[in-house]
């Protein structure tokens, strides 16, 4: 079983990309489970067609005995969808919630017979709770979703630091950067150079496209909404690349000054 995780800055496109990759993998005949590790609970929305209401933490709060049926929901093409959930905004610790949720999933062996399990994890790994999928060996192949914007690359670099910390001890490795375009000048070149500098590569560059938003309004992935579209083909190619990828590495993060210099070098529209 492949155990992968998507990390990246909030709002950068992790859940959208994850749902499209899951949909493409499932369409290609693989058994897929996607686990949202973000208190927003919206990782699996495009697969389920709605926001998941029964998260693992919701169930832990209201029931003494939890069964798989309480927390595993079935989305597009039979994809298993799980949301870890989180505390009410303003109370409790979201990172702690992830730990409880993932322990519960492991106890119930929620993804026992899948070909691929995809963790969609919030933000960077400053908080130990969000590092759990990396730290405890839940995921082995880590992908960072990033645009060419400074703050996105800053988060990507921090995530690389987190992966480096744990890569020495276990199986976890950096599997690549997924570029998600924001129409920044020279974005693809910038991302490619950043990836090389931190000892990895770009596994795909996903263009910014309105079809993503159109599909989202209709609560669908692009794969489901318009499988013949160019954007669907980009996601399908990424899914194949992820499934076959064996080029894993221990990242070499940059200093903040190196990151700034890189952006200054590429960031002029010429
Ligand atoms: P995250 O999970 O990283 O917080 P989301 O996947 O929720 O981010 O994406 C944030 C917003 O960006 C969504 O409204 C989504 O539709 C949009 N988006 C993501 N990728 C693209 C893209 N390639 N083209 C256009 N819009 C995109
Ligand atoms: Mg998300």
PDB file of C-alpha atoms and ligand atoms in Angstrom:
ATOM      1  CA  UNK A   1       0.000   0.000   0.000  1.00  0.00           C
ATOM      2  CA  UNK A   2       1.249   3.489  -0.868  1.00  0.00           C
ATOM      3  CA  UNK A   3       0.967   5.915   2.038  1.00  0.00           C
ATOM      4  CA  UNK A   4       1.231   9.491   0.897  1.00  0.00           C
ATOM      5  CA  UNK A   5       0.610  12.916   2.412  1.00  0.00           C
ATOM      6  CA  UNK A   6       0.024  16.366   0.949  1.00  0.00           C
ATOM      7  CA  UNK A   7       1.341  19.318   2.940  1.00  0.00           C
ATOM      8  CA  UNK A   8       1.373  23.015   2.115  1.00  0.00           C
ATOM      9  CA  UNK A   9       0.283  26.484   3.151  1.00  0.00           C
ATOM     10  CA  UNK A  10      -3.403  27.004   3.938  1.00  0.00           C
ATOM     11  CA  UNK A  11      -5.473  27.827   0.842  1.00  0.00           C
ATOM     12  CA  UNK A  12      -2.768  26.767  -1.611  1.00  0.00           C
ATOM     13  CA  UNK A  13      -4.847  23.970  -3.169  1.00  0.00           C
ATOM     14  CA  UNK A  14      -4.035  20.810  -1.187  1.00  0.00           C
ATOM     15  CA  UNK A  15      -7.586  19.519  -0.817  1.00  0.00           C
ATOM     16  CA  UNK A  16      -8.587  20.344  -4.383  1.00  0.00           C
ATOM     17  CA  UNK A  17      -5.496  18.618  -5.735  1.00  0.00           C
ATOM     18  CA  UNK A  18      -5.858  15.682  -3.316  1.00  0.00           C
ATOM     19  CA  UNK A  19      -9.503  15.085  -4.257  1.00  0.00           C
ATOM     20  CA  UNK A  20      -8.676  15.232  -7.978  1.00  0.00           C
ATOM     21  CA  UNK A  21      -5.727  12.858  -7.544  1.00  0.00           C
ATOM     22  CA  UNK A  22      -7.889  10.447  -5.523  1.00  0.00           C
ATOM     23  CA  UNK A  23     -10.617  10.609  -8.183  1.00  0.00           C
ATOM     24  CA  UNK A  24      -8.089   9.973 -10.965  1.00  0.00           C
ATOM     25  CA  UNK A  25      -6.485   7.055  -9.126  1.00  0.00           C
ATOM     26  CA  UNK A  26      -9.870   5.533  -8.430  1.00  0.00           C
ATOM     27  CA  UNK A  27     -10.939   5.945 -12.063  1.00  0.00           C
ATOM     28  CA  UNK A  28      -7.720   4.146 -13.038  1.00  0.00           C
ATOM     29  CA  UNK A  29      -8.869   1.173 -10.947  1.00  0.00           C
ATOM     30  CA  UNK A  30      -7.036   1.684  -7.652  1.00  0.00           C
ATOM     31  CA  UNK A  31      -8.641   1.438  -4.230  1.00  0.00           C
ATOM     32  CA  UNK A  32      -8.239   4.813  -2.572  1.00  0.00           C
ATOM     33  CA  UNK A  33      -8.752   6.273   0.884  1.00  0.00           C
ATOM     34  CA  UNK A  34      -8.438  10.029   1.502  1.00  0.00           C
ATOM     35  CA  UNK A  35      -8.040  11.310   5.037  1.00  0.00           C
ATOM     36  CA  UNK A  36      -8.533  15.005   5.736  1.00  0.00           C
ATOM     37  CA  UNK A  37      -6.383  16.240   8.615  1.00  0.00           C
ATOM     38  CA  UNK A  38      -7.632  19.806   8.820  1.00  0.00           C
ATOM     39  CA  UNK A  39     -10.238  21.150  11.255  1.00  0.00           C
ATOM     40  CA  UNK A  40     -12.001  22.742   8.235  1.00  0.00           C
ATOM     41  CA  UNK A  41     -13.316  19.207   7.420  1.00  0.00           C
ATOM     42  CA  UNK A  42     -13.479  20.079   3.717  1.00  0.00           C
ATOM     43  CA  UNK A  43     -10.799  17.795   2.303  1.00  0.00           C
ATOM     44  CA  UNK A  44     -13.278  15.249   0.952  1.00  0.00           C
ATOM     45  CA  UNK A  45     -16.076  17.688  -0.001  1.00  0.00           C
ATOM     46  CA  UNK A  46     -15.495  17.336  -3.757  1.00  0.00           C
ATOM     47  CA  UNK A  47     -15.545  13.536  -3.463  1.00  0.00           C
ATOM     48  CA  UNK A  48     -18.588  13.307  -1.191  1.00  0.00           C
ATOM     49  CA  UNK A  49     -20.524  16.155  -2.810  1.00  0.00           C
ATOM     50  CA  UNK A  50     -20.963  17.778   0.617  1.00  0.00           C
ATOM     51  CA  UNK A  51     -19.003  18.706   3.734  1.00  0.00           C
ATOM     52  CA  UNK A  52     -18.415  15.644   5.895  1.00  0.00           C
ATOM     53  CA  UNK A  53     -20.605  15.949   8.977  1.00  0.00           C
ATOM     54  CA  UNK A  54     -19.433  12.904  10.890  1.00  0.00           C
ATOM     55  CA  UNK A  55     -15.751  13.454  11.539  1.00  0.00           C
ATOM     56  CA  UNK A  56     -13.665  11.105  13.661  1.00  0.00           C
ATOM     57  CA  UNK A  57     -13.516  13.633  16.493  1.00  0.00           C
ATOM     58  CA  UNK A  58     -17.281  14.260  16.336  1.00  0.00           C
ATOM     59  CA  UNK A  59     -17.833  10.546  16.769  1.00  0.00           C
ATOM     60  CA  UNK A  60     -15.252  10.227  19.553  1.00  0.00           C
ATOM     61  CA  UNK A  61     -17.111  13.008  21.385  1.00  0.00           C
ATOM     62  CA  UNK A  62     -20.603  11.541  21.116  1.00  0.00           C
ATOM     63  CA  UNK A  63     -20.116   7.760  21.138  1.00  0.00           C
ATOM     64  CA  UNK A  64     -18.346   5.359  23.470  1.00  0.00           C
ATOM     65  CA  UNK A  65     -17.897   2.646  20.850  1.00  0.00           C
ATOM     66  CA  UNK A  66     -17.056   3.735  17.322  1.00  0.00           C
ATOM     67  CA  UNK A  67     -17.384   1.505  14.276  1.00  0.00           C
ATOM     68  CA  UNK A  68     -15.828   1.960  10.882  1.00  0.00           C
ATOM     69  CA  UNK A  69     -19.240   2.825   9.425  1.00  0.00           C
ATOM     70  CA  UNK A  70     -19.414   5.863  11.725  1.00  0.00           C
ATOM     71  CA  UNK A  71     -16.301   7.482  10.280  1.00  0.00           C
ATOM     72  CA  UNK A  72     -15.662   6.036   6.807  1.00  0.00           C
ATOM     73  CA  UNK A  73     -17.855   7.625   4.141  1.00  0.00           C
ATOM     74  CA  UNK A  74     -18.016   6.645   0.496  1.00  0.00           C
ATOM     75  CA  UNK A  75     -17.500   9.248  -2.196  1.00  0.00           C
ATOM     76  CA  UNK A  76     -17.051   9.374  -5.981  1.00  0.00           C
ATOM     77  CA  UNK A  77     -16.397   5.926  -7.494  1.00  0.00           C
ATOM     78  CA  UNK A  78     -16.406   4.303  -4.043  1.00  0.00           C
ATOM     79  CA  UNK A  79     -13.468   6.278  -2.628  1.00  0.00           C
ATOM     80  CA  UNK A  80     -13.211   5.952   1.156  1.00  0.00           C
ATOM     81  CA  UNK A  81     -13.380   9.395   2.729  1.00  0.00           C
ATOM     82  CA  UNK A  82     -12.463  10.240   6.317  1.00  0.00           C
ATOM     83  CA  UNK A  83     -12.222  13.612   8.059  1.00  0.00           C
ATOM     84  CA  UNK A  84     -10.242  13.794  11.293  1.00  0.00           C
ATOM     85  CA  UNK A  85     -12.204  16.850  12.406  1.00  0.00           C
ATOM     86  CA  UNK A  86     -11.216  19.338  15.048  1.00  0.00           C
ATOM     87  CA  UNK A  87     -12.294  21.391  18.014  1.00  0.00           C
ATOM     88  CA  UNK A  88     -14.843  24.204  17.736  1.00  0.00           C
ATOM     89  CA  UNK A  89     -13.026  27.341  16.489  1.00  0.00           C
ATOM     90  CA  UNK A  90     -11.368  29.108  19.406  1.00  0.00           C
ATOM     91  CA  UNK A  91     -11.362  26.169  21.803  1.00  0.00           C
ATOM     92  CA  UNK A  92      -9.023  23.224  22.102  1.00  0.00           C
ATOM     93  CA  UNK A  93      -6.014  22.163  20.108  1.00  0.00           C
ATOM     94  CA  UNK A  94      -6.414  21.119  16.483  1.00  0.00           C
ATOM     95  CA  UNK A  95      -3.074  19.314  16.406  1.00  0.00           C
ATOM     96  CA  UNK A  96      -4.083  17.196  19.381  1.00  0.00           C
ATOM     97  CA  UNK A  97      -7.284  16.363  17.508  1.00  0.00           C
ATOM     98  CA  UNK A  98      -5.297  14.950  14.589  1.00  0.00           C
ATOM     99  CA  UNK A  99      -3.402  12.664  16.969  1.00  0.00           C
ATOM    100  CA  UNK A 100      -6.607  11.292  18.523  1.00  0.00           C
ATOM    101  CA  UNK A 101      -8.249  10.842  15.124  1.00  0.00           C
ATOM    102  CA  UNK A 102      -5.316   9.021  13.519  1.00  0.00           C
ATOM    103  CA  UNK A 103      -4.918   6.716  16.510  1.00  0.00           C
ATOM    104  CA  UNK A 104      -8.601   5.818  16.233  1.00  0.00           C
ATOM    105  CA  UNK A 105      -8.291   5.132  12.503  1.00  0.00           C
ATOM    106  CA  UNK A 106      -5.316   2.878  13.102  1.00  0.00           C
ATOM    107  CA  UNK A 107      -7.089   1.018  15.891  1.00  0.00           C
ATOM    108  CA  UNK A 108     -10.023   0.331  13.539  1.00  0.00           C
ATOM    109  CA  UNK A 109      -7.715  -0.497  10.615  1.00  0.00           C
ATOM    110  CA  UNK A 110      -9.781   1.874   8.490  1.00  0.00           C
ATOM    111  CA  UNK A 111      -7.718   1.613   5.300  1.00  0.00           C
ATOM    112  CA  UNK A 112      -6.617  -2.015   5.549  1.00  0.00           C
ATOM    113  CA  UNK A 113      -7.325  -3.106   1.983  1.00  0.00           C
ATOM    114  CA  UNK A 114      -6.546   0.048   0.012  1.00  0.00           C
ATOM    115  CA  UNK A 115      -3.913   0.458  -2.720  1.00  0.00           C
ATOM    116  CA  UNK A 116      -3.246   4.021  -1.701  1.00  0.00           C
ATOM    117  CA  UNK A 117      -3.995   6.170   1.304  1.00  0.00           C
ATOM    118  CA  UNK A 118      -3.724   9.936   1.005  1.00  0.00           C
ATOM    119  CA  UNK A 119      -3.459  12.241   4.030  1.00  0.00           C
ATOM    120  CA  UNK A 120      -4.372  15.863   3.304  1.00  0.00           C
ATOM    121  CA  UNK A 121      -2.711  17.879   6.051  1.00  0.00           C
ATOM    122  CA  UNK A 122      -3.086  21.533   7.014  1.00  0.00           C
ATOM    123  CA  UNK A 123      -0.384  24.164   6.888  1.00  0.00           C
ATOM    124  CA  UNK A 124       3.191  23.628   7.878  1.00  0.00           C
ATOM    125  CA  UNK A 125       4.631  21.398  10.542  1.00  0.00           C
ATOM    126  CA  UNK A 126       5.305  24.006  13.202  1.00  0.00           C
ATOM    127  CA  UNK A 127       2.717  22.281  15.412  1.00  0.00           C
ATOM    128  CA  UNK A 128       3.648  18.748  16.463  1.00  0.00           C
ATOM    129  CA  UNK A 129       0.079  17.511  15.960  1.00  0.00           C
ATOM    130  CA  UNK A 130       0.197  18.216  12.251  1.00  0.00           C
ATOM    131  CA  UNK A 131       3.562  16.486  11.995  1.00  0.00           C
ATOM    132  CA  UNK A 132       1.982  13.228  13.176  1.00  0.00           C
ATOM    133  CA  UNK A 133       1.427  11.736   9.700  1.00  0.00           C
ATOM    134  CA  UNK A 134       5.184  12.230   9.092  1.00  0.00           C
ATOM    135  CA  UNK A 135       6.428  11.552  12.602  1.00  0.00           C
ATOM    136  CA  UNK A 136       4.549   8.378  13.369  1.00  0.00           C
ATOM    137  CA  UNK A 137       5.072   6.757   9.977  1.00  0.00           C
ATOM    138  CA  UNK A 138       1.445   7.005   8.839  1.00  0.00           C
ATOM    139  CA  UNK A 139       2.685   8.406   5.527  1.00  0.00           C
ATOM    140  CA  UNK A 140       5.993   7.652   3.816  1.00  0.00           C
ATOM    141  CA  UNK A 141       5.871   9.696   0.580  1.00  0.00           C
ATOM    142  CA  UNK A 142       5.400  13.389   1.341  1.00  0.00           C
ATOM    143  CA  UNK A 143       4.338  15.859  -1.339  1.00  0.00           C
ATOM    144  CA  UNK A 144       4.429  19.605  -0.823  1.00  0.00           C
ATOM    145  CA  UNK A 145       1.870  21.668  -2.706  1.00  0.00           C
ATOM    146  CA  UNK A 146       3.166  25.153  -3.475  1.00  0.00           C
ATOM    147  CA  UNK A 147       2.773  28.111  -5.765  1.00  0.00           C
ATOM    148  CA  UNK A 148       5.629  30.501  -6.557  1.00  0.00           C
ATOM    149  CA  UNK A 149       4.502  33.013  -3.910  1.00  0.00           C
ATOM    150  CA  UNK A 150       6.983  33.827  -1.148  1.00  0.00           C
ATOM    151  CA  UNK A 151       4.781  32.709   1.740  1.00  0.00           C
ATOM    152  CA  UNK A 152       3.875  29.472   0.017  1.00  0.00           C
ATOM    153  CA  UNK A 153       7.550  28.687  -0.602  1.00  0.00           C
ATOM    154  CA  UNK A 154       8.333  29.745   2.960  1.00  0.00           C
ATOM    155  CA  UNK A 155       5.805  27.169   4.231  1.00  0.00           C
ATOM    156  CA  UNK A 156       7.182  24.587   1.772  1.00  0.00           C
ATOM    157  CA  UNK A 157      10.689  25.165   3.085  1.00  0.00           C
ATOM    158  CA  UNK A 158       9.475  24.766   6.693  1.00  0.00           C
ATOM    159  CA  UNK A 159       7.732  21.521   5.802  1.00  0.00           C
ATOM    160  CA  UNK A 160      10.984  20.329   4.210  1.00  0.00           C
ATOM    161  CA  UNK A 161      12.697  21.068   7.552  1.00  0.00           C
ATOM    162  CA  UNK A 162      10.104  18.947   9.333  1.00  0.00           C
ATOM    163  CA  UNK A 163      10.548  16.064   6.877  1.00  0.00           C
ATOM    164  CA  UNK A 164      14.324  16.261   7.200  1.00  0.00           C
ATOM    165  CA  UNK A 165      14.042  15.989  10.981  1.00  0.00           C
ATOM    166  CA  UNK A 166      12.151  12.691  10.758  1.00  0.00           C
ATOM    167  CA  UNK A 167      13.586  11.263   7.526  1.00  0.00           C
ATOM    168  CA  UNK A 168      16.715  10.050   9.275  1.00  0.00           C
ATOM    169  CA  UNK A 169      14.831   7.816  11.696  1.00  0.00           C
ATOM    170  CA  UNK A 170      12.149   6.226   9.605  1.00  0.00           C
ATOM    171  CA  UNK A 171      10.795   5.532   6.181  1.00  0.00           C
ATOM    172  CA  UNK A 172       9.443   9.013   5.546  1.00  0.00           C
ATOM    173  CA  UNK A 173      10.890  10.914   2.586  1.00  0.00           C
ATOM    174  CA  UNK A 174      10.129  13.900   0.399  1.00  0.00           C
ATOM    175  CA  UNK A 175       8.506  12.663  -2.813  1.00  0.00           C
ATOM    176  CA  UNK A 176       8.328  15.978  -4.647  1.00  0.00           C
ATOM    177  CA  UNK A 177       6.718  19.365  -5.060  1.00  0.00           C
ATOM    178  CA  UNK A 178       3.340  19.755  -6.717  1.00  0.00           C
ATOM    179  CA  UNK A 179       3.314  23.187  -8.310  1.00  0.00           C
ATOM    180  CA  UNK A 180      -0.119  24.818  -8.201  1.00  0.00           C
ATOM    181  CA  UNK A 181      -0.082  27.927 -10.328  1.00  0.00           C
ATOM    182  CA  UNK A 182      -1.006  31.381  -9.075  1.00  0.00           C
ATOM    183  CA  UNK A 183       0.155  33.196 -12.194  1.00  0.00           C
ATOM    184  CA  UNK A 184       3.297  34.511 -10.501  1.00  0.00           C
ATOM    185  CA  UNK A 185       5.998  35.650 -12.985  1.00  0.00           C
ATOM    186  CA  UNK A 186       8.319  32.803 -14.069  1.00  0.00           C
ATOM    187  CA  UNK A 187       6.447  30.555 -11.657  1.00  0.00           C
ATOM    188  CA  UNK A 188       7.370  27.208 -13.169  1.00  0.00           C
ATOM    189  CA  UNK A 189      11.074  28.064 -13.411  1.00  0.00           C
ATOM    190  CA  UNK A 190      11.078  29.426  -9.887  1.00  0.00           C
ATOM    191  CA  UNK A 191       9.424  26.272  -8.519  1.00  0.00           C
ATOM    192  CA  UNK A 192      11.746  24.032 -10.506  1.00  0.00           C
ATOM    193  CA  UNK A 193      14.830  25.811  -9.183  1.00  0.00           C
ATOM    194  CA  UNK A 194      13.482  25.803  -5.618  1.00  0.00           C
ATOM    195  CA  UNK A 195      12.820  22.058  -5.901  1.00  0.00           C
ATOM    196  CA  UNK A 196      16.344  21.356  -7.169  1.00  0.00           C
ATOM    197  CA  UNK A 197      17.873  23.464  -4.423  1.00  0.00           C
ATOM    198  CA  UNK A 198      16.062  21.528  -1.695  1.00  0.00           C
ATOM    199  CA  UNK A 199      17.016  18.204  -3.329  1.00  0.00           C
ATOM    200  CA  UNK A 200      13.738  17.193  -4.917  1.00  0.00           C
ATOM    201  CA  UNK A 201      11.779  17.790  -8.144  1.00  0.00           C
ATOM    202  CA  UNK A 202       8.499  19.126  -9.456  1.00  0.00           C
ATOM    203  CA  UNK A 203       6.202  16.142 -10.046  1.00  0.00           C
ATOM    204  CA  UNK A 204       3.613  18.291 -11.811  1.00  0.00           C
ATOM    205  CA  UNK A 205       2.769  21.893 -12.503  1.00  0.00           C
ATOM    206  CA  UNK A 206      -0.974  22.468 -12.332  1.00  0.00           C
ATOM    207  CA  UNK A 207      -2.114  25.594 -14.136  1.00  0.00           C
ATOM    208  CA  UNK A 208      -4.630  27.926 -12.548  1.00  0.00           C
ATOM    209  CA  UNK A 209      -7.876  27.280 -14.406  1.00  0.00           C
ATOM    210  CA  UNK A 210     -11.468  28.467 -13.912  1.00  0.00           C
ATOM    211  CA  UNK A 211     -12.756  24.953 -14.503  1.00  0.00           C
ATOM    212  CA  UNK A 212     -11.491  24.081 -10.995  1.00  0.00           C
ATOM    213  CA  UNK A 213     -13.790  26.716  -9.528  1.00  0.00           C
ATOM    214  CA  UNK A 214     -16.698  25.716 -11.762  1.00  0.00           C
ATOM    215  CA  UNK A 215     -16.390  22.101 -10.659  1.00  0.00           C
ATOM    216  CA  UNK A 216     -16.043  23.247  -7.031  1.00  0.00           C
ATOM    217  CA  UNK A 217     -19.292  25.243  -7.216  1.00  0.00           C
ATOM    218  CA  UNK A 218     -20.913  22.020  -8.389  1.00  0.00           C
ATOM    219  CA  UNK A 219     -19.247  20.146  -5.482  1.00  0.00           C
ATOM    220  CA  UNK A 220     -17.257  17.944  -7.822  1.00  0.00           C
ATOM    221  CA  UNK A 221     -13.684  17.257  -8.786  1.00  0.00           C
ATOM    222  CA  UNK A 222     -12.661  18.240 -12.306  1.00  0.00           C
ATOM    223  CA  UNK A 223     -12.180  14.516 -12.947  1.00  0.00           C
ATOM    224  CA  UNK A 224     -15.886  13.963 -12.329  1.00  0.00           C
ATOM    225  CA  UNK A 225     -17.160  17.269 -13.734  1.00  0.00           C
ATOM    226  CA  UNK A 226     -15.341  17.166 -17.077  1.00  0.00           C
ATOM    227  CA  UNK A 227     -13.111  14.099 -17.461  1.00  0.00           C
ATOM    228  CA  UNK A 228     -12.050  15.041 -20.991  1.00  0.00           C
ATOM    229  CA  UNK A 229     -10.882  18.561 -20.077  1.00  0.00           C
ATOM    230  CA  UNK A 230      -7.221  19.584 -20.228  1.00  0.00           C
ATOM    231  CA  UNK A 231      -7.198  20.191 -16.470  1.00  0.00           C
ATOM    232  CA  UNK A 232      -8.558  16.670 -15.797  1.00  0.00           C
ATOM    233  CA  UNK A 233      -5.675  15.304 -17.859  1.00  0.00           C
ATOM    234  CA  UNK A 234      -3.189  17.279 -15.768  1.00  0.00           C
ATOM    235  CA  UNK A 235      -4.611  15.735 -12.583  1.00  0.00           C
ATOM    236  CA  UNK A 236      -4.659  12.248 -14.152  1.00  0.00           C
ATOM    237  CA  UNK A 237      -0.988  12.570 -15.166  1.00  0.00           C
ATOM    238  CA  UNK A 238      -0.114  13.702 -11.639  1.00  0.00           C
ATOM    239  CA  UNK A 239      -1.976  10.714 -10.177  1.00  0.00           C
ATOM    240  CA  UNK A 240      -0.006   8.307 -12.392  1.00  0.00           C
ATOM    241  CA  UNK A 241       3.251  10.025 -11.457  1.00  0.00           C
ATOM    242  CA  UNK A 242       2.440   9.754  -7.742  1.00  0.00           C
ATOM    243  CA  UNK A 243       1.492   6.097  -8.021  1.00  0.00           C
ATOM    244  CA  UNK A 244       4.728   5.209  -9.814  1.00  0.00           C
ATOM    245  CA  UNK A 245       7.080   7.581  -8.026  1.00  0.00           C
ATOM    246  CA  UNK A 246      10.105   5.966  -6.421  1.00  0.00           C
ATOM    247  CA  UNK A 247      12.351   9.072  -6.470  1.00  0.00           C
ATOM    248  CA  UNK A 248      12.252   9.883  -2.790  1.00  0.00           C
ATOM    249  CA  UNK A 249      14.796  12.120  -1.072  1.00  0.00           C
ATOM    250  CA  UNK A 250      15.902  13.694   2.165  1.00  0.00           C
ATOM    251  CA  UNK A 251      15.334  17.410   1.665  1.00  0.00           C
ATOM    252  CA  UNK A 252      17.933  20.132   2.146  1.00  0.00           C
ATOM    253  CA  UNK A 253      15.967  23.197   3.232  1.00  0.00           C
ATOM    254  CA  UNK A 254      17.148  26.730   2.411  1.00  0.00           C
ATOM    255  CA  UNK A 255      17.780  29.614   4.784  1.00  0.00           C
ATOM    256  CA  UNK A 256      15.225  32.435   4.616  1.00  0.00           C
ATOM    257  CA  UNK A 257      17.822  34.657   2.921  1.00  0.00           C
ATOM    258  CA  UNK A 258      18.434  32.041   0.200  1.00  0.00           C
ATOM    259  CA  UNK A 259      14.691  31.815  -0.349  1.00  0.00           C
ATOM    260  CA  UNK A 260      14.364  35.598  -0.637  1.00  0.00           C
ATOM    261  CA  UNK A 261      17.263  35.741  -3.109  1.00  0.00           C
ATOM    262  CA  UNK A 262      15.668  33.041  -5.239  1.00  0.00           C
ATOM    263  CA  UNK A 263      12.389  34.903  -5.405  1.00  0.00           C
ATOM    264  CA  UNK A 264      14.143  38.207  -6.136  1.00  0.00           C
ATOM    265  CA  UNK A 265      15.987  36.515  -9.015  1.00  0.00           C
ATOM    266  CA  UNK A 266      12.908  35.023 -10.665  1.00  0.00           C
ATOM    267  CA  UNK A 267      10.238  37.415  -9.482  1.00  0.00           C
ATOM    268  CA  UNK A 268      10.711  40.076 -12.141  1.00  0.00           C
ATOM    269  CA  UNK A 269       8.286  39.820 -15.029  1.00  0.00           C
ATOM    270  CA  UNK A 270      10.556  39.888 -18.068  1.00  0.00           C
TER     271      UNK A 270
HETATM  272  P1  LIG B   1      -6.112  24.047   0.854  1.00  0.00           P
HETATM  273  O1  LIG B   1      -6.695  22.683   0.997  1.00  0.00           O
HETATM  274  O2  LIG B   1      -4.629  24.028   0.592  1.00  0.00           O
HETATM  275  O3  LIG B   1      -6.449  24.945   2.004  1.00  0.00           O
HETATM  276  P2  LIG B   1      -8.023  24.317  -1.307  1.00  0.00           P
HETATM  277  O4  LIG B   1      -7.778  23.066  -2.046  1.00  0.00           O
HETATM  278  O5  LIG B   1      -9.238  24.383  -0.436  1.00  0.00           O
HETATM  279  O6  LIG B   1      -6.736  24.729  -0.455  1.00  0.00           O
HETATM  280  O7  LIG B   1      -8.044  25.476  -2.412  1.00  0.00           O
HETATM  281  C1  LIG B   1      -8.299  26.832  -2.127  1.00  0.00           C
HETATM  282  C2  LIG B   1      -9.048  27.460  -3.286  1.00  0.00           C
HETATM  283  O8  LIG B   1      -8.201  27.499  -4.441  1.00  0.00           O
HETATM  284  C3  LIG B   1     -10.288  26.686  -3.696  1.00  0.00           C
HETATM  285  O9  LIG B   1     -11.354  27.593  -3.876  1.00  0.00           O
HETATM  286  C4  LIG B   1      -9.899  25.997  -4.994  1.00  0.00           C
HETATM  287  O10 LIG B   1     -10.993  25.834  -5.870  1.00  0.00           O
HETATM  288  C5  LIG B   1      -8.878  26.966  -5.572  1.00  0.00           C
HETATM  289  N1  LIG B   1      -7.890  26.291  -6.447  1.00  0.00           N
HETATM  290  C6  LIG B   1      -7.004  25.339  -6.093  1.00  0.00           C
HETATM  291  N2  LIG B   1      -6.247  24.947  -7.131  1.00  0.00           N
HETATM  292  C7  LIG B   1      -6.677  25.674  -8.210  1.00  0.00           C
HETATM  293  C8  LIG B   1      -6.297  25.749  -9.606  1.00  0.00           C
HETATM  294  N3  LIG B   1      -5.314  25.008 -10.100  1.00  0.00           N
HETATM  295  N4  LIG B   1      -6.985  26.605 -10.407  1.00  0.00           N
HETATM  296  C9  LIG B   1      -7.965  27.377  -9.911  1.00  0.00           C
HETATM  297  N5  LIG B   1      -8.374  27.368  -8.614  1.00  0.00           N
HETATM  298  C10 LIG B   1      -7.735  26.536  -7.766  1.00  0.00           C
HETATM  299 MG1  LIG B   2      -7.747  21.866   2.585  1.00  0.00          MG
END
